[in-house]
Each structure stands twice: as C-alpha cells, then as structure tokens.
Short mmCIF file of C-alpha atoms in Angstrom, two decimals:
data_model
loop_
_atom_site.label_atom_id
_atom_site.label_comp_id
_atom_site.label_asym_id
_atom_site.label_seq_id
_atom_site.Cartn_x
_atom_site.Cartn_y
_atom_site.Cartn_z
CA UNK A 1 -106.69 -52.43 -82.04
CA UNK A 2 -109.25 -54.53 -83.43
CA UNK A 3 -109.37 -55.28 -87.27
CA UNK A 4 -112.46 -53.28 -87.66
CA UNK A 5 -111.61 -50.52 -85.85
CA UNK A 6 -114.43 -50.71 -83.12
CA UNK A 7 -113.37 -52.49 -80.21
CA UNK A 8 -115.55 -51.95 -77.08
CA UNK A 9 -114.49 -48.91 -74.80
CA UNK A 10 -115.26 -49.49 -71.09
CA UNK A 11 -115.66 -46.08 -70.22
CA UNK A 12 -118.37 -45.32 -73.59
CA UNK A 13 -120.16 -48.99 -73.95
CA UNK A 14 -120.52 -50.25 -70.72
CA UNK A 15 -121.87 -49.18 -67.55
CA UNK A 16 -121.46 -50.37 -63.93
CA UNK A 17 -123.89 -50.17 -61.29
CA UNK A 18 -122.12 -50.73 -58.19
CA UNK A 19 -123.96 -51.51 -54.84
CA UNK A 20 -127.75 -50.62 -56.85
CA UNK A 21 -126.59 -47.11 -58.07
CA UNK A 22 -125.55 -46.37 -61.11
CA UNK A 23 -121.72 -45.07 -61.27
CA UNK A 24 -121.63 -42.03 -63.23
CA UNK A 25 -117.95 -41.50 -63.36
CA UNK A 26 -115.77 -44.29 -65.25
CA UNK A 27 -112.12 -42.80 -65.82
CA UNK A 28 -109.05 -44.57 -67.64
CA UNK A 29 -105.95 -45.20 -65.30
CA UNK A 30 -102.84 -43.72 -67.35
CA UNK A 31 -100.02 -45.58 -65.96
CA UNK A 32 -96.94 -48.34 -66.76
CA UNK A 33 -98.93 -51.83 -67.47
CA UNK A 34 -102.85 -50.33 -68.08
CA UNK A 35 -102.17 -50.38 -71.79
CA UNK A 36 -102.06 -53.04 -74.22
CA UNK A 37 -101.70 -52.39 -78.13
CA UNK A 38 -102.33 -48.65 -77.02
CA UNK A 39 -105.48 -48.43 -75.90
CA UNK A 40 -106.82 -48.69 -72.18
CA UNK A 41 -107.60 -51.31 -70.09
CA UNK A 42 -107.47 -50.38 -66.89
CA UNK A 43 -110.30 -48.22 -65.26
CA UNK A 44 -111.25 -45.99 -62.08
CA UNK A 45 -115.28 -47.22 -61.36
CA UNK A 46 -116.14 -44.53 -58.94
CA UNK A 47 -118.32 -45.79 -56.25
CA UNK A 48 -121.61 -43.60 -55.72
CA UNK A 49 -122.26 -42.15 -52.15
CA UNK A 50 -125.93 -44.54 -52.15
CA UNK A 51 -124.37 -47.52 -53.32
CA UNK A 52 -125.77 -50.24 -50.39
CA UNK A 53 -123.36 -52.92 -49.55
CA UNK A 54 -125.53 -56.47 -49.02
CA UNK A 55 -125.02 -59.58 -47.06
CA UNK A 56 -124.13 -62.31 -49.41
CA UNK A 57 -125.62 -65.68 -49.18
CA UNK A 58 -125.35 -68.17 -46.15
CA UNK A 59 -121.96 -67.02 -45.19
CA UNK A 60 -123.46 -63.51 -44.15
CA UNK A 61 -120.56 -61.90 -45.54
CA UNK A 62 -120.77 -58.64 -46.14
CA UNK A 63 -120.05 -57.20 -49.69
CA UNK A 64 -121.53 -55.06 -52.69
CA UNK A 65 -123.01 -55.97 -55.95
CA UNK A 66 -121.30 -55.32 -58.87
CA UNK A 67 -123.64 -54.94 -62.24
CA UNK A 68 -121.87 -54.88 -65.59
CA UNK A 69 -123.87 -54.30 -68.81
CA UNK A 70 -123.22 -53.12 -72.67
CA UNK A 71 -125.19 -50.30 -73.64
CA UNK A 72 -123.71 -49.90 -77.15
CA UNK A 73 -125.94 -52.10 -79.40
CA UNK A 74 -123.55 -51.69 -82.23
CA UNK A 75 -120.64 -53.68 -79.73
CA UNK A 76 -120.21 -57.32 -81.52
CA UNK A 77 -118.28 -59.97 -80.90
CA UNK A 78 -117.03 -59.92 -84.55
CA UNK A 79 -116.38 -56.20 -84.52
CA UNK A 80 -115.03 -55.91 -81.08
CA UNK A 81 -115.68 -57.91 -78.38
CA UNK A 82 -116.02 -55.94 -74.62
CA UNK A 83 -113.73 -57.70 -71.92
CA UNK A 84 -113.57 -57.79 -68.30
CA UNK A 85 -110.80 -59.64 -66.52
CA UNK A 86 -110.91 -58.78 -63.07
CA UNK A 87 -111.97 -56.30 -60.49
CA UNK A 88 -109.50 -54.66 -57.94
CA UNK A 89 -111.48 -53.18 -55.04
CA UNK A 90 -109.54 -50.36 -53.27
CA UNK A 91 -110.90 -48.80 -50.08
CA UNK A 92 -109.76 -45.88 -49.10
CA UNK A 93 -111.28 -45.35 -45.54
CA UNK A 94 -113.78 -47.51 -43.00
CA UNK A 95 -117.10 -47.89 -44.33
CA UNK A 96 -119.43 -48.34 -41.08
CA UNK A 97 -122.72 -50.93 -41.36
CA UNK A 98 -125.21 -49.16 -39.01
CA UNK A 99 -128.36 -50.51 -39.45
CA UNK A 100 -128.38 -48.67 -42.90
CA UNK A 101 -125.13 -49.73 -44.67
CA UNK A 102 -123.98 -47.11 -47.52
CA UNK A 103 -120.21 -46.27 -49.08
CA UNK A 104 -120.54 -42.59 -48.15
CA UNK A 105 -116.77 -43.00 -46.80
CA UNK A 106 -115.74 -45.27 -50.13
CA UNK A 107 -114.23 -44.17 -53.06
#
C-alpha cells in the first residue's frame, strides 16, 4: 500500500474506452501473480459490443484504440500514483470486418 493510504484503483479512478465506447465493466482478476503488496493489479476490461476496430496508420493493420484516463481528481502522484504496465488482449472468438467492423463476437 501506499504511505498515504490512497493509491489509485483501476477499477474506481480510471476508465477505458476501448474501440470509441466506453467499457462499463472493469473487474479485478483474483488469481496466483495479480497481487502485489495485497492489492490488485491485474484487471478484466470488458470490451463493449460497439467498440469499432480501426485501420492503423500506413501499415493498414487492423486494430482497436485503447483510451486510458483518470477520473479521480483527488489521484496524485504524491498520494498514489495510477500505473499501467501492459495490456494483454485475449480473443475469445473471430471478429469479422464487413464493411462495418464491430467486436460483437469479442469479449
């Protein structure tokens, strides 16, 4: 824990817009290696059903936009920092580009 007692909380100060559309559901993962000095740092970003994936830059690649923003005003660097390592993208079915591209099949 931080000194003060109010280190950031993913799923309370931050929120995540994923492909445009605001993800409403951010869940901790409770399992071996998502903790460190007991609180949670590992977490399930749902993505929404109208989340749009994008082509990205020259390449044409396909992919999706990931937005990350603190919405707790009283989150300080002094009084605890937020922190975002890395993000693990886990697909658990085809998602089809059609003309319109969504994530209906992505969770």
């Amino acid at each position: 824990k931080h000194i003060t007692g109010h280190e950031c909380r993913l799923d309370k100060d931050v929120s995540f817009r994923v492909g445009g559309v605001l993800s409403e559901i951010t869940k901790p993962i409770n399992m071996t290696g998502t903790s460190y000095w007991g609180r949670n740092i590992c977490f399930d970003v749902d993505v929404p059903s109208k989340s749009i994936l994008s082509n990205l830059g020259k390449s044409k690649e396909t992919g999706i936009m990931i937005e990350v923003s603190v919405e707790t005003a009283s989150v300080m660097v002094n009084t605890g920092p937020c922190s975002l390592s890395h993000i693990i993208w886990q697909q658990l079915s085809s998602a089809k580009m059609n003309g319109s591209p969504n994530l209906s099949t992505l969770k």
